[in-house]
PDB file of C-alpha atoms in Angstrom:
ATOM      1  CA  MET A   1      -8.544 -81.412 -27.124  1.00  0.00           C
ATOM      2  CA  ASN A   2      -7.676 -84.425 -29.336  1.00  0.00           C
ATOM      3  CA  ILE A   3      -4.382 -84.529 -31.172  1.00  0.00           C
ATOM      4  CA  VAL A   4      -3.142 -86.697 -33.970  1.00  0.00           C
ATOM      5  CA  PHE A   5       0.672 -86.586 -34.082  1.00  0.00           C
ATOM      6  CA  MET A   6       2.870 -87.263 -37.087  1.00  0.00           C
ATOM      7  CA  GLY A   7       6.590 -87.770 -36.719  1.00  0.00           C
ATOM      8  CA  THR A   8       9.439 -90.209 -37.015  1.00  0.00           C
ATOM      9  CA  PRO A   9      12.925 -89.499 -35.525  1.00  0.00           C
ATOM     10  CA  GLU A  10      14.063 -88.591 -32.001  1.00  0.00           C
ATOM     11  CA  TYR A  11      13.367 -84.899 -32.710  1.00  0.00           C
ATOM     12  CA  ALA A  12       9.685 -85.761 -33.158  1.00  0.00           C
ATOM     13  CA  THR A  13       9.734 -87.962 -30.029  1.00  0.00           C
ATOM     14  CA  ASP A  14      10.984 -85.076 -27.937  1.00  0.00           C
ATOM     15  CA  ILE A  15       8.118 -82.900 -29.156  1.00  0.00           C
ATOM     16  CA  LEU A  16       5.501 -85.624 -28.593  1.00  0.00           C
ATOM     17  CA  SER A  17       6.902 -86.164 -25.073  1.00  0.00           C
ATOM     18  CA  GLU A  18       6.266 -82.498 -24.202  1.00  0.00           C
ATOM     19  CA  ILE A  19       2.715 -82.658 -25.503  1.00  0.00           C
ATOM     20  CA  LEU A  20       2.033 -85.768 -23.391  1.00  0.00           C
ATOM     21  CA  LYS A  21       3.532 -84.105 -20.298  1.00  0.00           C
ATOM     22  CA  ALA A  22       1.103 -81.183 -20.775  1.00  0.00           C
ATOM     23  CA  ASP A  23      -1.757 -83.690 -20.481  1.00  0.00           C
ATOM     24  CA  ILE A  24      -3.017 -83.034 -24.003  1.00  0.00           C
ATOM     25  CA  LYS A  25      -4.804 -86.084 -25.318  1.00  0.00           C
ATOM     26  CA  VAL A  26      -2.976 -87.812 -28.215  1.00  0.00           C
ATOM     27  CA  VAL A  27      -5.484 -90.096 -29.942  1.00  0.00           C
ATOM     28  CA  GLY A  28      -3.082 -91.542 -32.478  1.00  0.00           C
ATOM     29  CA  VAL A  29       0.452 -91.321 -33.840  1.00  0.00           C
ATOM     30  CA  PHE A  30       1.419 -91.756 -37.479  1.00  0.00           C
ATOM     31  CA  THR A  31       5.024 -92.612 -38.331  1.00  0.00           C
ATOM     32  CA  GLN A  32       7.065 -94.174 -41.107  1.00  0.00           C
ATOM     33  CA  PRO A  33       7.097 -97.972 -41.618  1.00  0.00           C
ATOM     34  CA  ASP A  34       9.776-100.092 -39.958  1.00  0.00           C
ATOM     35  CA  LYS A  35      12.942-100.122 -42.074  1.00  0.00           C
ATOM     36  CA  PRO A  36      15.974-102.500 -42.466  1.00  0.00           C
ATOM     37  CA  VAL A  37      19.007-100.963 -40.779  1.00  0.00           C
ATOM     38  CA  GLY A  38      22.751-101.779 -40.786  1.00  0.00           C
ATOM     39  CA  ARG A  39      24.789-104.356 -42.564  1.00  0.00           C
ATOM     40  CA  LYS A  40      22.479-107.171 -41.411  1.00  0.00           C
ATOM     41  CA  GLN A  41      19.410-105.178 -42.480  1.00  0.00           C
ATOM     42  CA  VAL A  42      17.596-105.716 -39.198  1.00  0.00           C
ATOM     43  CA  LEU A  43      14.011-104.470 -39.462  1.00  0.00           C
ATOM     44  CA  THR A  44      13.930-101.551 -36.997  1.00  0.00           C
ATOM     45  CA  PRO A  45      10.991 -99.410 -35.890  1.00  0.00           C
ATOM     46  CA  PRO A  46      11.198 -95.581 -35.924  1.00  0.00           C
ATOM     47  CA  HIS A  47      12.399 -93.897 -32.712  1.00  0.00           C
ATOM     48  CA  ILE A  48       8.944 -92.599 -31.891  1.00  0.00           C
ATOM     49  CA  LYS A  49       7.345 -96.032 -32.187  1.00  0.00           C
ATOM     50  CA  THR A  50       9.854 -97.567 -29.768  1.00  0.00           C
ATOM     51  CA  PHE A  51       9.193 -94.689 -27.318  1.00  0.00           C
ATOM     52  CA  LEU A  52       5.444 -95.308 -27.450  1.00  0.00           C
ATOM     53  CA  ASN A  53       5.756 -99.048 -27.089  1.00  0.00           C
ATOM     54  CA  GLU A  54       7.902 -98.566 -23.987  1.00  0.00           C
ATOM     55  CA  ASN A  55       5.933 -95.786 -22.350  1.00  0.00           C
ATOM     56  CA  TYR A  56       2.484 -95.252 -23.824  1.00  0.00           C
ATOM     57  CA  LYS A  57       1.175 -98.588 -25.166  1.00  0.00           C
ATOM     58  CA  ASP A  58      -2.425 -97.275 -25.060  1.00  0.00           C
ATOM     59  CA  ILE A  59      -1.730 -94.775 -27.917  1.00  0.00           C
ATOM     60  CA  PRO A  60      -2.357 -96.421 -31.310  1.00  0.00           C
ATOM     61  CA  VAL A  61       0.490 -96.208 -33.819  1.00  0.00           C
ATOM     62  CA  PHE A  62      -0.145 -96.141 -37.527  1.00  0.00           C
ATOM     63  CA  GLN A  63       2.476 -96.739 -40.192  1.00  0.00           C
ATOM     64  CA  PRO A  64       1.073 -96.220 -43.695  1.00  0.00           C
ATOM     65  CA  ILE A  65       3.404 -96.590 -46.630  1.00  0.00           C
ATOM     66  CA  ASN A  66       2.053 -93.341 -47.968  1.00  0.00           C
ATOM     67  CA  LEU A  67      -0.706 -90.858 -47.048  1.00  0.00           C
ATOM     68  CA  LYS A  68      -2.492 -90.903 -50.368  1.00  0.00           C
ATOM     69  CA  GLU A  69      -4.769 -93.872 -49.658  1.00  0.00           C
ATOM     70  CA  GLN A  70      -8.435 -93.200 -48.790  1.00  0.00           C
ATOM     71  CA  GLU A  71      -8.201 -95.756 -46.017  1.00  0.00           C
ATOM     72  CA  THR A  72      -5.528 -93.642 -44.249  1.00  0.00           C
ATOM     73  CA  HIS A  73      -7.717 -90.557 -44.556  1.00  0.00           C
ATOM     74  CA  GLU A  74     -10.612 -92.406 -42.995  1.00  0.00           C
ATOM     75  CA  GLN A  75      -8.342 -93.695 -40.159  1.00  0.00           C
ATOM     76  CA  ILE A  76      -7.401 -90.081 -39.292  1.00  0.00           C
ATOM     77  CA  ARG A  77     -10.964 -88.824 -39.634  1.00  0.00           C
ATOM     78  CA  SER A  78     -12.312 -91.574 -37.343  1.00  0.00           C
ATOM     79  CA  LEU A  79      -9.936 -90.356 -34.577  1.00  0.00           C
ATOM     80  CA  GLU A  80     -11.735 -87.006 -34.602  1.00  0.00           C
ATOM     81  CA  PRO A  81      -8.687 -84.794 -34.092  1.00  0.00           C
ATOM     82  CA  ASP A  82      -8.987 -81.133 -33.174  1.00  0.00           C
ATOM     83  CA  PHE A  83      -5.448 -80.634 -34.491  1.00  0.00           C
ATOM     84  CA  ILE A  84      -2.879 -82.613 -36.452  1.00  0.00           C
ATOM     85  CA  VAL A  85       0.681 -81.850 -35.297  1.00  0.00           C
ATOM     86  CA  VAL A  86       3.485 -82.684 -37.647  1.00  0.00           C
ATOM     87  CA  ALA A  87       7.249 -82.853 -36.896  1.00  0.00           C
ATOM     88  CA  ALA A  88       9.791 -84.452 -39.205  1.00  0.00           C
ATOM     89  CA  TYR A  89       7.247 -86.982 -40.413  1.00  0.00           C
ATOM     90  CA  GLY A  90       8.972 -87.610 -43.771  1.00  0.00           C
ATOM     91  CA  GLN A  91       5.936 -87.393 -46.135  1.00  0.00           C
ATOM     92  CA  ILE A  92       3.953 -84.540 -47.627  1.00  0.00           C
ATOM     93  CA  LEU A  93       0.394 -84.306 -46.369  1.00  0.00           C
ATOM     94  CA  PRO A  94      -2.232 -84.316 -49.160  1.00  0.00           C
ATOM     95  CA  LYS A  95      -5.089 -81.857 -49.194  1.00  0.00           C
ATOM     96  CA  ALA A  96      -7.510 -84.597 -48.077  1.00  0.00           C
ATOM     97  CA  ILE A  97      -5.654 -84.747 -44.696  1.00  0.00           C
ATOM     98  CA  LEU A  98      -5.098 -80.971 -44.475  1.00  0.00           C
ATOM     99  CA  ASP A  99      -8.834 -80.576 -44.728  1.00  0.00           C
ATOM    100  CA  ILE A 100      -9.625 -82.846 -41.678  1.00  0.00           C
ATOM    101  CA  ALA A 101      -8.327 -80.490 -39.013  1.00  0.00           C
ATOM    102  CA  PRO A 102      -5.860 -77.589 -38.683  1.00  0.00           C
ATOM    103  CA  CYS A 103      -2.431 -79.065 -39.346  1.00  0.00           C
ATOM    104  CA  ILE A 104       0.452 -77.514 -37.453  1.00  0.00           C
ATOM    105  CA  ASN A 105       4.041 -78.167 -38.573  1.00  0.00           C
ATOM    106  CA  LEU A 106       7.065 -77.593 -36.334  1.00  0.00           C
ATOM    107  CA  HIS A 107       9.822 -76.628 -38.739  1.00  0.00           C
ATOM    108  CA  ALA A 108      13.412 -76.411 -37.468  1.00  0.00           C
ATOM    109  CA  SER A 109      14.248 -72.976 -38.887  1.00  0.00           C
ATOM    110  CA  ILE A 110      12.984 -69.452 -38.752  1.00  0.00           C
ATOM    111  CA  LEU A 111      10.817 -69.378 -41.841  1.00  0.00           C
ATOM    112  CA  PRO A 112      10.790 -68.455 -44.598  1.00  0.00           C
ATOM    113  CA  LYS A 113      14.509 -69.279 -44.524  1.00  0.00           C
ATOM    114  CA  TYR A 114      15.512 -72.929 -45.051  1.00  0.00           C
ATOM    115  CA  ARG A 115      12.299 -74.438 -46.245  1.00  0.00           C
ATOM    116  CA  GLY A 116      12.772 -78.110 -47.026  1.00  0.00           C
ATOM    117  CA  ALA A 117      14.446 -81.236 -45.722  1.00  0.00           C
ATOM    118  CA  SER A 118      17.629 -80.038 -43.980  1.00  0.00           C
ATOM    119  CA  PRO A 119      17.015 -76.705 -42.195  1.00  0.00           C
ATOM    120  CA  ILE A 120      19.350 -77.354 -39.275  1.00  0.00           C
ATOM    121  CA  GLN A 121      22.298 -78.439 -41.376  1.00  0.00           C
ATOM    122  CA  SER A 122      21.733 -75.669 -43.929  1.00  0.00           C
ATOM    123  CA  ALA A 123      21.774 -72.972 -41.212  1.00  0.00           C
ATOM    124  CA  LEU A 124      25.069 -74.288 -39.839  1.00  0.00           C
ATOM    125  CA  LEU A 125      26.650 -74.582 -43.264  1.00  0.00           C
ATOM    126  CA  VAL A 126      26.366 -70.870 -43.928  1.00  0.00           C
ATOM    127  CA  GLY A 127      27.456 -69.900 -40.422  1.00  0.00           C
ATOM    128  CA  GLU A 128      24.168 -68.676 -38.986  1.00  0.00           C
ATOM    129  CA  THR A 129      24.495 -67.567 -35.337  1.00  0.00           C
ATOM    130  CA  THR A 130      20.756 -67.872 -34.558  1.00  0.00           C
ATOM    131  CA  THR A 131      18.155 -70.438 -35.589  1.00  0.00           C
ATOM    132  CA  GLY A 132      14.970 -71.776 -34.040  1.00  0.00           C
ATOM    133  CA  ILE A 133      11.549 -73.330 -34.548  1.00  0.00           C
ATOM    134  CA  THR A 134       8.589 -72.109 -36.553  1.00  0.00           C
ATOM    135  CA  ALA A 135       5.071 -73.295 -35.767  1.00  0.00           C
ATOM    136  CA  MET A 136       3.054 -72.912 -38.911  1.00  0.00           C
ATOM    137  CA  LEU A 137      -0.307 -73.794 -40.321  1.00  0.00           C
ATOM    138  CA  MET A 138       0.297 -76.272 -43.148  1.00  0.00           C
ATOM    139  CA  ASP A 139      -0.895 -75.756 -46.716  1.00  0.00           C
ATOM    140  CA  GLU A 140      -0.172 -77.642 -49.930  1.00  0.00           C
ATOM    141  CA  GLY A 141       3.164 -75.909 -50.438  1.00  0.00           C
ATOM    142  CA  LEU A 142       6.613 -76.878 -49.063  1.00  0.00           C
ATOM    143  CA  ASP A 143       6.821 -75.154 -45.675  1.00  0.00           C
ATOM    144  CA  THR A 144       4.872 -72.157 -47.087  1.00  0.00           C
ATOM    145  CA  GLY A 145       2.006 -71.985 -44.546  1.00  0.00           C
ATOM    146  CA  ALA A 146       1.095 -69.063 -42.318  1.00  0.00           C
ATOM    147  CA  ILE A 147       3.204 -68.598 -39.209  1.00  0.00           C
ATOM    148  CA  LEU A 148       1.735 -69.099 -35.739  1.00  0.00           C
ATOM    149  CA  ALA A 149       4.808 -68.593 -33.541  1.00  0.00           C
ATOM    150  CA  PHE A 150       8.575 -68.598 -33.379  1.00  0.00           C
ATOM    151  CA  ALA A 151      11.137 -69.775 -30.775  1.00  0.00           C
ATOM    152  CA  TYR A 152      14.833 -68.870 -31.138  1.00  0.00           C
ATOM    153  CA  THR A 153      18.168 -70.275 -29.988  1.00  0.00           C
ATOM    154  CA  ASN A 154      21.928 -69.593 -30.484  1.00  0.00           C
ATOM    155  CA  CYS A 155      23.620 -72.044 -32.767  1.00  0.00           C
ATOM    156  CA  GLU A 156      27.291 -70.957 -32.631  1.00  0.00           C
ATOM    157  CA  ASP A 157      29.764 -73.763 -32.103  1.00  0.00           C
ATOM    158  CA  LYS A 158      26.992 -76.411 -32.015  1.00  0.00           C
ATOM    159  CA  THR A 159      26.701 -79.499 -34.191  1.00  0.00           C
ATOM    160  CA  SER A 160      23.482 -80.494 -35.936  1.00  0.00           C
ATOM    161  CA  GLY A 161      23.185 -83.427 -33.479  1.00  0.00           C
ATOM    162  CA  GLU A 162      23.307 -81.033 -30.544  1.00  0.00           C
ATOM    163  CA  LEU A 163      20.796 -78.698 -32.213  1.00  0.00           C
ATOM    164  CA  PHE A 164      18.397 -81.488 -33.009  1.00  0.00           C
ATOM    165  CA  ASP A 165      18.278 -82.383 -29.340  1.00  0.00           C
ATOM    166  CA  GLU A 166      17.904 -78.764 -28.224  1.00  0.00           C
ATOM    167  CA  LEU A 167      15.321 -77.818 -30.841  1.00  0.00           C
ATOM    168  CA  GLY A 168      13.208 -80.905 -30.137  1.00  0.00           C
ATOM    169  CA  LYS A 169      12.677 -79.667 -26.593  1.00  0.00           C
ATOM    170  CA  ILE A 170      12.143 -76.080 -27.692  1.00  0.00           C
ATOM    171  CA  ALA A 171       9.583 -77.187 -30.248  1.00  0.00           C
ATOM    172  CA  GLY A 172       7.756 -79.282 -27.688  1.00  0.00           C
ATOM    173  CA  GLU A 173       7.351 -76.263 -25.430  1.00  0.00           C
ATOM    174  CA  LEU A 174       6.270 -74.078 -28.350  1.00  0.00           C
ATOM    175  CA  ILE A 175       3.602 -76.442 -29.633  1.00  0.00           C
ATOM    176  CA  VAL A 176       2.049 -76.828 -26.196  1.00  0.00           C
ATOM    177  CA  ASP A 177       1.767 -73.006 -25.959  1.00  0.00           C
ATOM    178  CA  VAL A 178       0.393 -72.760 -29.508  1.00  0.00           C
ATOM    179  CA  LEU A 179      -2.270 -75.454 -28.928  1.00  0.00           C
ATOM    180  CA  GLN A 180      -3.350 -74.007 -25.600  1.00  0.00           C
ATOM    181  CA  ASN A 181      -3.612 -70.462 -27.050  1.00  0.00           C
ATOM    182  CA  PHE A 182      -4.668 -71.269 -30.659  1.00  0.00           C
ATOM    183  CA  PRO A 183      -7.953 -69.234 -30.578  1.00  0.00           C
ATOM    184  CA  THR A 184      -6.059 -66.053 -29.741  1.00  0.00           C
ATOM    185  CA  ILE A 185      -3.316 -66.424 -32.375  1.00  0.00           C
ATOM    186  CA  THR A 186      -3.561 -64.615 -35.703  1.00  0.00           C
ATOM    187  CA  PRO A 187      -1.626 -66.540 -38.434  1.00  0.00           C
ATOM    188  CA  GLN A 188       0.822 -64.373 -40.380  1.00  0.00           C
ATOM    189  CA  PRO A 189       1.643 -65.066 -44.033  1.00  0.00           C
ATOM    190  CA  GLN A 190       5.230 -65.701 -44.931  1.00  0.00           C
ATOM    191  CA  ASP A 191       7.226 -63.297 -47.063  1.00  0.00           C
ATOM    192  CA  ASP A 192       7.984 -65.519 -50.061  1.00  0.00           C
ATOM    193  CA  THR A 193      10.543 -63.031 -51.414  1.00  0.00           C
ATOM    194  CA  GLN A 194      12.821 -63.900 -48.446  1.00  0.00           C
ATOM    195  CA  ALA A 195      12.455 -67.703 -48.828  1.00  0.00           C
ATOM    196  CA  THR A 196      15.337 -70.108 -49.266  1.00  0.00           C
ATOM    197  CA  ILE A 197      15.134 -73.847 -50.024  1.00  0.00           C
ATOM    198  CA  CYS A 198      17.354 -76.581 -48.618  1.00  0.00           C
ATOM    199  CA  LYS A 199      17.695 -80.110 -49.990  1.00  0.00           C
ATOM    200  CA  LYS A 200      18.054 -83.547 -48.442  1.00  0.00           C
ATOM    201  CA  ILE A 201      21.530 -84.377 -47.085  1.00  0.00           C
ATOM    202  CA  LYS A 202      23.423 -87.203 -48.884  1.00  0.00           C
ATOM    203  CA  LYS A 203      26.410 -89.105 -47.704  1.00  0.00           C
ATOM    204  CA  GLN A 204      28.642 -87.445 -50.355  1.00  0.00           C
ATOM    205  CA  SER A 205      27.750 -84.079 -48.865  1.00  0.00           C
ATOM    206  CA  GLY A 206      30.458 -84.633 -46.231  1.00  0.00           C
ATOM    207  CA  LEU A 207      33.387 -84.628 -48.759  1.00  0.00           C
ATOM    208  CA  PHE A 208      35.797 -81.771 -48.155  1.00  0.00           C
ATOM    209  CA  SER A 209      39.295 -80.619 -49.046  1.00  0.00           C
ATOM    210  CA  PHE A 210      41.897 -78.587 -47.192  1.00  0.00           C
ATOM    211  CA  ASP A 211      41.793 -76.271 -50.221  1.00  0.00           C
ATOM    212  CA  GLU A 212      38.608 -74.870 -48.685  1.00  0.00           C
ATOM    213  CA  ASP A 213      38.641 -72.170 -46.001  1.00  0.00           C
ATOM    214  CA  ALA A 214      38.976 -73.413 -42.439  1.00  0.00           C
ATOM    215  CA  SER A 215      35.709 -71.645 -41.484  1.00  0.00           C
ATOM    216  CA  GLN A 216      33.906 -73.443 -44.319  1.00  0.00           C
ATOM    217  CA  ILE A 217      35.236 -76.848 -43.257  1.00  0.00           C
ATOM    218  CA  TYR A 218      34.322 -76.148 -39.634  1.00  0.00           C
ATOM    219  CA  ASN A 219      30.806 -75.291 -40.654  1.00  0.00           C
ATOM    220  CA  LYS A 220      30.629 -78.523 -42.667  1.00  0.00           C
ATOM    221  CA  PHE A 221      31.867 -80.421 -39.672  1.00  0.00           C
ATOM    222  CA  ARG A 222      29.188 -78.910 -37.416  1.00  0.00           C
ATOM    223  CA  ALA A 223      26.423 -79.410 -40.030  1.00  0.00           C
ATOM    224  CA  TYR A 224      27.304 -83.000 -40.819  1.00  0.00           C
ATOM    225  CA  THR A 225      27.952 -84.308 -37.293  1.00  0.00           C
ATOM    226  CA  PRO A 226      26.810 -86.924 -36.549  1.00  0.00           C
ATOM    227  CA  TRP A 227      25.907 -87.857 -40.123  1.00  0.00           C
ATOM    228  CA  PRO A 228      27.401 -88.147 -42.696  1.00  0.00           C
ATOM    229  CA  GLY A 229      30.463 -86.633 -41.035  1.00  0.00           C
ATOM    230  CA  ILE A 230      33.226 -84.986 -43.057  1.00  0.00           C
ATOM    231  CA  PHE A 231      35.914 -86.879 -44.973  1.00  0.00           C
ATOM    232  CA  LEU A 232      38.660 -86.395 -47.514  1.00  0.00           C
ATOM    233  CA  GLU A 233      38.780 -87.935 -51.007  1.00  0.00           C
ATOM    234  CA  SER A 234      40.847 -90.808 -49.503  1.00  0.00           C
ATOM    235  CA  GLY A 235      37.967 -91.580 -47.128  1.00  0.00           C
ATOM    236  CA  LEU A 236      39.844 -90.309 -44.048  1.00  0.00           C
ATOM    237  CA  LYS A 237      37.136 -89.075 -41.655  1.00  0.00           C
ATOM    238  CA  ILE A 238      37.709 -86.183 -39.305  1.00  0.00           C
ATOM    239  CA  LEU A 239      35.911 -86.822 -36.028  1.00  0.00           C
ATOM    240  CA  SER A 240      36.986 -83.875 -33.902  1.00  0.00           C
ATOM    241  CA  LEU A 241      38.618 -80.456 -34.784  1.00  0.00           C
ATOM    242  CA  LYS A 242      38.975 -76.840 -33.841  1.00  0.00           C
ATOM    243  CA  PRO A 243      39.486 -73.791 -36.178  1.00  0.00           C
ATOM    244  CA  LEU A 244      42.660 -71.726 -35.677  1.00  0.00           C
ATOM    245  CA  GLN A 245      44.034 -68.431 -37.011  1.00  0.00           C
ATOM    246  CA  MET A 246      47.194 -69.818 -38.597  1.00  0.00           C
ATOM    247  CA  SER A 247      48.390 -69.947 -42.216  1.00  0.00           C
ATOM    248  CA  GLY A 248      50.441 -72.201 -44.516  1.00  0.00           C
ATOM    249  CA  LYS A 249      50.114 -74.391 -47.637  1.00  0.00           C
ATOM    250  CA  SER A 250      46.781 -76.159 -47.887  1.00  0.00           C
ATOM    251  CA  GLY A 251      46.961 -79.667 -46.373  1.00  0.00           C
ATOM    252  CA  GLU A 252      50.378 -79.074 -44.747  1.00  0.00           C
ATOM    253  CA  ILE A 253      51.000 -80.055 -41.132  1.00  0.00           C
ATOM    254  CA  LEU A 254      52.040 -76.806 -39.310  1.00  0.00           C
ATOM    255  CA  GLU A 255      52.228 -77.935 -35.703  1.00  0.00           C
ATOM    256  CA  ILE A 256      52.041 -81.087 -33.569  1.00  0.00           C
ATOM    257  CA  SER A 257      51.132 -81.314 -29.875  1.00  0.00           C
ATOM    258  CA  LYS A 258      49.996 -84.021 -27.462  1.00  0.00           C
ATOM    259  CA  ASP A 259      46.384 -83.108 -28.285  1.00  0.00           C
ATOM    260  CA  GLY A 260      46.633 -83.314 -32.045  1.00  0.00           C
ATOM    261  CA  PHE A 261      48.057 -81.590 -35.075  1.00  0.00           C
ATOM    262  CA  VAL A 262      47.352 -78.410 -37.005  1.00  0.00           C
ATOM    263  CA  VAL A 263      46.740 -78.499 -40.768  1.00  0.00           C
ATOM    264  CA  ALA A 264      46.712 -75.414 -42.996  1.00  0.00           C
ATOM    265  CA  CYS A 265      43.712 -74.665 -45.170  1.00  0.00           C
ATOM    266  CA  LYS A 266      43.149 -72.278 -48.055  1.00  0.00           C
ATOM    267  CA  SER A 267      42.497 -69.664 -45.376  1.00  0.00           C
ATOM    268  CA  GLY A 268      43.150 -70.340 -41.689  1.00  0.00           C
ATOM    269  CA  ALA A 269      43.942 -73.740 -40.197  1.00  0.00           C
ATOM    270  CA  LEU A 270      42.358 -76.636 -38.262  1.00  0.00           C
ATOM    271  CA  GLN A 271      43.541 -78.486 -35.215  1.00  0.00           C
ATOM    272  CA  ILE A 272      42.668 -82.129 -35.816  1.00  0.00           C
ATOM    273  CA  LEU A 273      42.016 -84.068 -32.609  1.00  0.00           C
ATOM    274  CA  SER A 274      40.718 -87.442 -33.726  1.00  0.00           C
ATOM    275  CA  LEU A 275      40.106 -89.211 -36.995  1.00  0.00           C
ATOM    276  CA  GLN A 276      39.270 -92.515 -38.595  1.00  0.00           C
ATOM    277  CA  GLU A 277      40.536 -94.320 -41.714  1.00  0.00           C
ATOM    278  CA  PRO A 278      38.119 -96.416 -43.837  1.00  0.00           C
ATOM    279  CA  SER A 279      37.372 -99.765 -42.161  1.00  0.00           C
ATOM    280  CA  LYS A 280      39.478 -98.939 -39.182  1.00  0.00           C
ATOM    281  CA  LYS A 281      38.842 -97.827 -35.588  1.00  0.00           C
ATOM    282  CA  ALA A 282      38.881 -94.169 -34.605  1.00  0.00           C
ATOM    283  CA  VAL A 283      42.203 -92.955 -33.183  1.00  0.00           C
ATOM    284  CA  ASN A 284      43.512 -89.731 -31.650  1.00  0.00           C
ATOM    285  CA  ALA A 285      45.383 -87.531 -34.069  1.00  0.00           C
ATOM    286  CA  THR A 286      48.843 -88.083 -32.496  1.00  0.00           C
ATOM    287  CA  ALA A 287      48.501 -91.904 -32.862  1.00  0.00           C
ATOM    288  CA  TYR A 288      47.502 -91.406 -36.502  1.00  0.00           C
ATOM    289  CA  LEU A 289      50.593 -89.336 -37.223  1.00  0.00           C
ATOM    290  CA  ASN A 290      52.851 -91.824 -35.477  1.00  0.00           C
ATOM    291  CA  GLY A 291      51.363 -94.721 -37.489  1.00  0.00           C
ATOM    292  CA  LYS A 292      51.867 -92.888 -40.717  1.00  0.00           C
ATOM    293  CA  ARG A 293      55.250 -91.481 -39.736  1.00  0.00           C
ATOM    294  CA  LEU A 294      54.174 -87.973 -40.587  1.00  0.00           C
ATOM    295  CA  GLY A 295      55.654 -84.728 -39.238  1.00  0.00           C
ATOM    296  CA  ILE A 296      55.640 -80.987 -39.607  1.00  0.00           C
ATOM    297  CA  GLY A 297      55.718 -80.001 -43.318  1.00  0.00           C
ATOM    298  CA  ASP A 298      54.152 -83.266 -44.487  1.00  0.00           C
ATOM    299  CA  ARG A 299      50.718 -83.212 -46.152  1.00  0.00           C
ATOM    300  CA  ILE A 300      47.425 -84.782 -45.128  1.00  0.00           C
ATOM    301  CA  SER A 301      45.332 -86.131 -47.997  1.00  0.00           C
TER     302      SER A 301
END
């Protein structure tokens, strides 16, 4: 069995690692081009390329700018794949590639819910208690292909960063099972009437206000950790918090302890444990209050 793998971030690396452990032959990996990163714009390879360069130098890596060029189609065809496995690649596969071999996508939601670019964050934002991975046969639509298999996990009190790590390993186990049992699987069409679409996360998505419900803010915090995080209009970033059943005026400090301070929201309250002002180092919540000379009854903005 020959596999062409397409993926870019650590989530994809975790999946590829499980495929390689199963002794399935990977004849080529396609990933995004190296990109400038950070203030100094250092040209940095994708996570999966670094992983391969350090552990599997014999597997060829391809980094086309896009997948529309005939040359790219011929590269894939020349590898003679039995399957093309896709996980967080970052580009839509054109029909010319879909026609080369069965293309299996590992989408980080239970489809048809949360089709699109941010399934993990979107599930956390609305307070889902369960999410998972869908293995599906790809077609020309956006995550609309027939379903091959599911794998589920609990997502209560987890951040998107934690879920990415967990789901990468789950997806790796799932795709190995799907590949090994593909001839016996009957693809099931999705129920489009139950479909929801999620969009790409932007930095501004992390903006919040204490005029929101505490549960809503907590879900934002989980969805946007580690990126882009959650922050107030002033740019004050909340790094660690816990939801509490307390009440008061939105933004008002209700309680102070050695661990942090409690701020009232529109409904409920949040215990703030650590935070960070723009262009400053992260500090624990008590140190922040002392530096600002704030106490019970004062407002955080």
